[in-house]
Coordinates of C-alpha atoms in Angstrom, one line a residue:
M12 CA 12.6 -33.9 -19.6
E13 CA 10.9 -32.7 -22.5
R14 CA 9.8 -29.7 -23.3
K15 CA 6.9 -29.4 -26.8
P16 CA 4.3 -27.1 -27.9
F17 CA 1.0 -28.0 -26.2
G18 CA -1.4 -25.5 -28.3
V19 CA -1.9 -21.9 -28.8
T20 CA -4.7 -19.8 -26.9
R21 CA -7.7 -18.0 -28.7
D22 CA -5.7 -14.7 -28.8
G23 CA -2.6 -16.7 -30.2
R24 CA -0.4 -17.1 -27.1
A25 CA 1.5 -20.4 -27.5
V26 CA 1.9 -22.8 -24.8
E27 CA 4.2 -25.0 -23.8
E28 CA 4.2 -28.9 -21.9
I29 CA 7.0 -29.7 -20.0
V30 CA 7.4 -33.3 -18.5
L31 CA 9.7 -33.9 -15.7
D32 CA 10.4 -37.4 -14.6
N33 CA 13.1 -38.7 -11.7
G34 CA 12.1 -42.2 -12.2
K35 CA 9.5 -42.8 -9.7
L36 CA 7.2 -40.1 -10.7
R37 CA 6.4 -38.0 -13.9
C38 CA 5.0 -34.8 -14.1
S39 CA 3.2 -32.8 -16.9
L40 CA 2.8 -29.2 -16.6
L41 CA 1.7 -26.3 -18.3
T42 CA 2.9 -22.9 -19.5
Y43 CA -1.2 -21.8 -19.3
G44 CA -1.5 -20.9 -15.5
A45 CA 1.8 -22.8 -14.4
S46 CA -0.9 -26.0 -14.4
L47 CA -0.5 -29.2 -13.5
R48 CA -1.4 -31.2 -16.5
G49 CA -1.0 -34.8 -14.7
L50 CA 1.3 -36.8 -12.4
I51 CA 2.1 -40.2 -12.8
V52 CA 3.1 -42.2 -9.6
P53 CA 3.4 -46.0 -8.6
G54 CA 0.4 -48.1 -8.0
A55 CA 0.0 -51.4 -6.4
A56 CA -0.9 -52.6 -10.1
G57 CA 1.3 -50.0 -12.1
P58 CA 1.3 -46.4 -12.8
V59 CA -1.2 -44.6 -12.1
D60 CA -1.9 -41.2 -13.2
V61 CA -3.7 -39.1 -10.1
A62 CA -4.3 -35.5 -11.2
L63 CA -7.1 -34.8 -13.8
G64 CA -6.1 -32.9 -16.9
F65 CA -7.6 -32.1 -20.5
E66 CA -5.8 -33.0 -23.7
S67 CA -6.4 -29.4 -25.6
M68 CA -6.0 -25.6 -25.2
E69 CA -9.9 -25.4 -26.3
A70 CA -10.7 -27.2 -23.5
Y71 CA -8.5 -25.7 -20.9
E72 CA -9.9 -22.2 -22.0
T73 CA -13.4 -23.3 -22.0
Q74 CA -13.8 -25.2 -18.6
D75 CA -14.3 -22.9 -15.6
K76 CA -13.0 -25.5 -12.8
F77 CA -9.4 -23.8 -12.6
M78 CA -8.0 -27.1 -13.5
G79 CA -4.3 -27.8 -12.3
A80 CA -3.6 -23.8 -12.4
V81 CA -1.9 -21.9 -10.0
V82 CA -4.4 -19.0 -9.0
G83 CA -4.0 -15.5 -8.1
R84 CA -3.5 -13.0 -7.0
Y85 CA -5.8 -13.8 -3.7
A86 CA -6.7 -17.7 -4.2
N87 CA -10.3 -18.3 -2.5
R88 CA -13.0 -15.7 -2.2
I89 CA -13.1 -11.9 -1.4
A90 CA -16.3 -10.8 -0.3
G91 CA -18.4 -8.4 -2.1
G92 CA -14.8 -7.6 -4.3
R93 CA -14.0 -5.7 -2.1
F94 CA -11.1 -4.9 1.0
T95 CA -9.6 -1.7 2.6
L96 CA -5.7 -1.9 2.8
D97 CA -4.1 0.9 4.7
G98 CA -6.9 2.9 4.9
Q99 CA -7.7 2.4 1.3
D100 CA -10.8 1.0 -0.6
Y101 CA -10.2 -1.3 -3.4
T102 CA -12.9 -2.8 -5.8
L103 CA -11.9 -6.2 -7.5
A104 CA -13.5 -7.8 -10.6
R105 CA -16.9 -10.0 -9.4
N106 CA -16.8 -13.8 -10.7
D107 CA -18.6 -15.8 -8.8
G108 CA -21.5 -14.1 -7.9
E109 CA -20.8 -10.7 -5.8
N110 CA -17.6 -12.3 -5.0
H111 CA -14.5 -12.0 -5.8
L112 CA -12.6 -15.6 -7.1
H113 CA -9.3 -16.9 -7.2
G114 CA -7.9 -13.8 -8.8
G115 CA -10.4 -12.7 -10.9
P116 CA -11.7 -13.5 -14.2
E117 CA -8.4 -13.1 -15.5
G118 CA -6.5 -14.2 -12.9
F119 CA -3.0 -16.0 -13.0
F120 CA -4.8 -19.1 -14.0
S121 CA -5.2 -17.5 -17.4
K122 CA -1.7 -16.0 -18.1
V123 CA 1.0 -18.2 -20.2
W124 CA 3.7 -18.2 -17.8
N125 CA 7.5 -18.2 -18.6
A126 CA 9.2 -21.2 -18.0
E127 CA 12.8 -21.9 -16.8
L128 CA 14.3 -25.3 -16.5
C129 CA 15.8 -25.9 -12.8
G130 CA 18.1 -28.7 -13.1
E131 CA 17.1 -31.8 -13.9
N132 CA 13.8 -32.3 -12.3
G133 CA 12.8 -28.9 -11.9
V134 CA 10.9 -25.7 -13.7
A135 CA 10.6 -22.3 -12.4
F136 CA 7.4 -20.5 -13.5
S137 CA 7.4 -17.0 -13.6
C138 CA 4.6 -14.2 -14.4
E139 CA 3.9 -10.6 -13.6
S140 CA 1.1 -8.6 -12.9
R141 CA 1.0 -5.4 -13.0
D142 CA -0.3 -2.1 -10.7
M143 CA -4.4 -2.5 -10.4
E144 CA -4.7 -5.4 -12.8
E145 CA -8.0 -7.0 -11.5
G146 CA -8.6 -4.2 -9.1
Y147 CA -5.3 -5.2 -6.8
P148 CA -2.2 -2.2 -5.9
G149 CA 1.3 -3.4 -6.7
F150 CA 3.2 -4.1 -9.7
L151 CA 3.4 -8.1 -8.5
K152 CA 6.2 -10.8 -9.8
V153 CA 5.9 -14.3 -9.0
S154 CA 7.0 -17.6 -9.3
V155 CA 6.4 -21.1 -8.9
T156 CA 9.0 -24.0 -8.9
Y157 CA 7.6 -27.6 -9.1
R158 CA 10.7 -29.6 -8.7
L159 CA 10.5 -34.0 -8.3
E160 CA 12.5 -35.2 -4.9
D161 CA 12.4 -38.6 -5.0
N162 CA 8.9 -39.7 -4.3
A163 CA 7.5 -35.9 -4.1
L164 CA 6.5 -33.3 -5.9
R165 CA 7.5 -29.6 -4.3
L166 CA 5.7 -26.4 -4.9
S167 CA 8.1 -23.3 -3.8
Y168 CA 5.9 -19.9 -4.2
R169 CA 7.3 -16.7 -4.3
A170 CA 6.2 -13.1 -4.8
V171 CA 7.7 -9.7 -4.6
T172 CA 5.7 -6.1 -5.0
D173 CA 6.8 -2.5 -5.6
R174 CA 3.4 -1.3 -3.5
T175 CA 1.9 -2.9 -0.6
T176 CA -0.8 -5.4 -1.9
I177 CA -2.4 -8.8 -0.4
C178 CA -1.1 -12.1 -2.1
N179 CA -2.0 -15.5 -1.3
L180 CA -1.1 -18.1 -4.1
T181 CA -2.3 -21.9 -4.5
N182 CA -2.7 -24.8 -6.7
H183 CA -5.9 -25.8 -7.9
A184 CA -5.4 -29.7 -8.8
Y185 CA -7.8 -32.1 -8.8
F186 CA -6.8 -35.7 -7.7
N187 CA -8.0 -39.1 -7.7
L188 CA -5.4 -41.3 -6.3
N189 CA -7.7 -44.6 -8.2
G190 CA -6.8 -43.0 -11.5
H191 CA -7.5 -39.6 -13.4
D192 CA -10.1 -41.4 -15.2
A193 CA -11.5 -43.9 -12.6
G194 CA -15.0 -42.0 -11.7
G195 CA -16.1 -41.4 -8.1
A196 CA -13.6 -40.0 -5.6
M197 CA -15.8 -40.2 -2.6
E198 CA -14.3 -43.6 -1.4
Q199 CA -11.3 -42.1 -1.0
L200 CA -10.0 -42.0 2.8
L201 CA -8.8 -38.5 4.2
T202 CA -7.3 -37.0 6.7
L203 CA -7.0 -33.8 7.7
Y204 CA -4.4 -32.7 10.3
A205 CA -6.6 -29.7 11.8
S206 CA -9.0 -29.7 14.6
R207 CA -10.6 -26.2 13.3
Y208 CA -12.1 -24.9 10.6
T209 CA -13.5 -21.1 9.4
P210 CA -17.7 -21.7 8.8
V211 CA -19.0 -20.0 5.8
G212 CA -22.3 -17.9 5.3
P213 CA -24.1 -17.7 2.4
G214 CA -21.6 -17.3 -1.0
S215 CA -19.2 -19.4 1.2
I216 CA -18.0 -16.2 3.0
P217 CA -16.1 -17.0 6.2
T218 CA -18.7 -15.8 8.9
G219 CA -15.6 -15.0 11.1
E220 CA -15.9 -17.5 13.3
I221 CA -13.2 -20.3 14.1
A222 CA -14.8 -23.5 15.1
L223 CA -14.0 -26.9 16.5
V224 CA -14.6 -30.1 14.3
E225 CA -15.1 -32.2 17.0
G226 CA -18.5 -33.7 17.1
T227 CA -19.3 -32.6 13.6
P228 CA -18.6 -34.4 10.1
M229 CA -16.3 -31.9 9.5
D230 CA -14.1 -34.0 12.0
F231 CA -11.1 -35.7 9.7
R232 CA -8.5 -35.5 12.2
A233 CA -8.9 -39.6 12.0
P234 CA -8.8 -41.4 8.5
A235 CA -12.4 -41.2 7.2
V236 CA -14.6 -42.2 3.9
I237 CA -15.2 -38.5 2.1
G238 CA -18.4 -39.9 1.1
A239 CA -19.5 -41.1 4.3
R240 CA -21.0 -37.9 6.0
I241 CA -21.0 -35.7 2.9
G242 CA -24.7 -35.8 3.0
Q243 CA -25.5 -35.7 6.4
P244 CA -28.3 -32.8 7.4
F245 CA -25.2 -30.1 8.5
R246 CA -25.9 -26.7 7.7
Q247 CA -22.2 -26.2 6.6
L248 CA -22.5 -29.1 3.8
E249 CA -25.8 -27.8 2.8
L250 CA -24.7 -24.1 2.2
C251 CA -21.7 -26.1 -0.2
S252 CA -23.3 -28.7 -1.7
G253 CA -21.0 -31.0 0.3
Y254 CA -17.4 -30.2 1.6
D255 CA -15.8 -27.2 0.3
H256 CA -14.0 -25.1 3.3
N257 CA -11.1 -23.8 5.0
W258 CA -9.5 -25.9 7.4
I259 CA -7.0 -24.3 9.9
V260 CA -3.9 -26.7 9.7
D261 CA -2.6 -27.6 13.3
G262 CA 0.8 -26.1 14.3
K263 CA 2.6 -23.1 13.2
A264 CA 2.7 -21.6 10.0
G265 CA 5.6 -21.1 8.1
I266 CA 6.7 -24.2 9.2
L267 CA 6.5 -27.2 6.7
R268 CA 4.2 -29.5 8.5
P269 CA 1.6 -32.3 7.8
A270 CA -1.8 -31.1 6.4
A271 CA -3.5 -33.8 4.9
M272 CA -3.6 -37.3 3.7
L273 CA -5.3 -39.2 1.2
E274 CA -5.7 -42.8 0.3
G275 CA -7.1 -44.7 -2.6
A276 CA -8.0 -48.2 -1.3
K277 CA -7.8 -49.4 -4.8
S278 CA -4.7 -48.1 -6.1
G279 CA -2.8 -48.8 -3.1
I280 CA -1.5 -45.0 -3.2
R281 CA -1.1 -42.7 -0.4
M282 CA -0.3 -38.9 -1.1
E283 CA 0.5 -36.6 2.2
V284 CA 0.2 -33.2 1.6
E285 CA 2.7 -30.7 3.7
T286 CA 2.5 -26.9 3.5
T287 CA 4.1 -24.0 5.3
L288 CA 0.6 -21.9 5.0
P289 CA -2.0 -21.9 7.6
G290 CA -4.9 -23.1 6.2
I291 CA -6.1 -25.8 3.5
Q292 CA -9.0 -25.6 1.4
F293 CA -10.8 -29.3 1.0
Y294 CA -13.2 -29.3 -1.8
A295 CA -14.9 -32.4 -2.6
G296 CA -15.8 -31.7 -6.4
N297 CA -18.6 -30.2 -5.7
Y298 CA -19.2 -28.6 -8.7
M299 CA -17.5 -30.4 -11.5
A300 CA -20.5 -31.4 -13.8
G301 CA -20.0 -29.5 -17.1
C302 CA -16.4 -30.1 -17.7
P303 CA -14.9 -30.8 -21.0
A304 CA -13.8 -34.0 -21.7
G305 CA -10.6 -35.0 -20.1
K306 CA -6.9 -37.2 -20.9
D307 CA -8.0 -39.9 -23.1
G308 CA -11.3 -38.8 -23.4
A309 CA -12.2 -39.3 -20.2
K310 CA -15.4 -38.4 -18.3
Y311 CA -15.3 -35.6 -15.4
G312 CA -18.1 -35.4 -13.4
L313 CA -19.8 -34.9 -9.9
R314 CA -17.3 -35.3 -7.3
D315 CA -15.2 -37.4 -9.5
A316 CA -12.1 -35.7 -7.8
V317 CA -10.9 -33.5 -4.6
C318 CA -8.4 -30.5 -4.1
L319 CA -6.2 -29.9 -1.3
E320 CA -5.5 -26.2 -1.8
T321 CA -3.1 -24.8 0.9
Q322 CA -3.6 -21.0 1.6
F323 CA -4.5 -18.3 3.4
F324 CA -7.8 -18.0 4.7
P325 CA -10.9 -17.2 2.3
D326 CA -12.2 -13.4 2.6
T327 CA -8.7 -12.7 5.0
P328 CA -8.3 -9.0 3.9
N329 CA -11.9 -8.6 5.6
H330 CA -11.3 -10.3 8.9
P331 CA -8.1 -9.1 10.7
E332 CA -8.7 -11.7 13.3
F333 CA -7.6 -14.4 10.7
P334 CA -3.6 -14.5 9.6
Q335 CA -3.0 -11.6 7.4
C336 CA -1.5 -12.0 4.0
V337 CA -0.2 -8.3 3.0
L338 CA 3.0 -7.9 1.4
R339 CA 4.9 -5.2 1.1
P340 CA 7.6 -3.6 -0.8
G341 CA 11.0 -4.9 0.5
E342 CA 9.5 -8.6 1.4
A343 CA 8.9 -11.7 0.0
W344 CA 5.8 -14.1 0.1
E345 CA 7.5 -17.2 0.3
H346 CA 5.9 -20.6 0.8
I347 CA 6.1 -24.4 0.5
T348 CA 3.8 -27.2 -0.5
V349 CA 5.0 -30.4 -0.9
F350 CA 2.7 -33.3 -2.2
R351 CA 4.3 -37.0 -1.1
F352 CA 3.7 -40.5 -2.2
S353 CA 3.7 -44.0 -0.9
S354 CA 2.4 -47.3 -0.8
V355 CA -0.8 -48.0 1.5
G356 CA -0.1 -50.1 4.2

């Protein structure tokens, strides 16, 4: 385990890098955004760094892709930056057109988190969000623990509040299993253990419908090449310039179960995603253009990586028909997501 300075933010906050290594996996984490900066796993021809990241604090502060960060207080979008909770209306910052995205312009991705080492292969990040920060009610205490367990990286989330609020946390890592610097990621094979998804309208806001994937380009129940159908004339793909949707994970929420599997043929690496959360946002990197240079000067561009963000559904507070993410005093918001690695075949 290593712990070393990484840089200083524009407003003078010191940022550290923490490296965990259990002999099988090696991951690099930053206190800025509790971000996953790198993840080295065994490949067919040697170790491969499968997570995108940047070399400097300047790059992290100028990029707008939420690269590797923990996002919240509410991951994904809230329509119009508004919601009603227990009969009271709340207005949030609008940072995605007319909508609120990933906690707002000063969300958890831009905080410098506290970090405490947990044994040889774990680190617990914690931060606080004051009452009415970005418009959210309640003083929220949040922790995210990263831990290497054999061939897996486990993320354990926990949040508590002193006032009824909403909470939806995820990690916004960008993965390319052929290597963070391998270029196009659309040849990877994807499986989503989901027979349903939530269609969207303009602005990527769910319509409220829960639709079957069967017979559509949204069907990844069997392994499929990501790029094979991404350009089909299907309205949902046209609205989002490709895949950027929430799938409803099969099985019971609250139970750790399979959500997705990604395979890189060139590297021979398979990544399985398990979660207790009800949904997973598969984002195919449709808006990656304009990234700063990545690690070792790598160029990151359109669809050079994918995100598999476990979550509650987008705009849940405005859709009572969706599983709700209300957090009340005396309760704890606790969820787990696991990224497990093995060889293809």
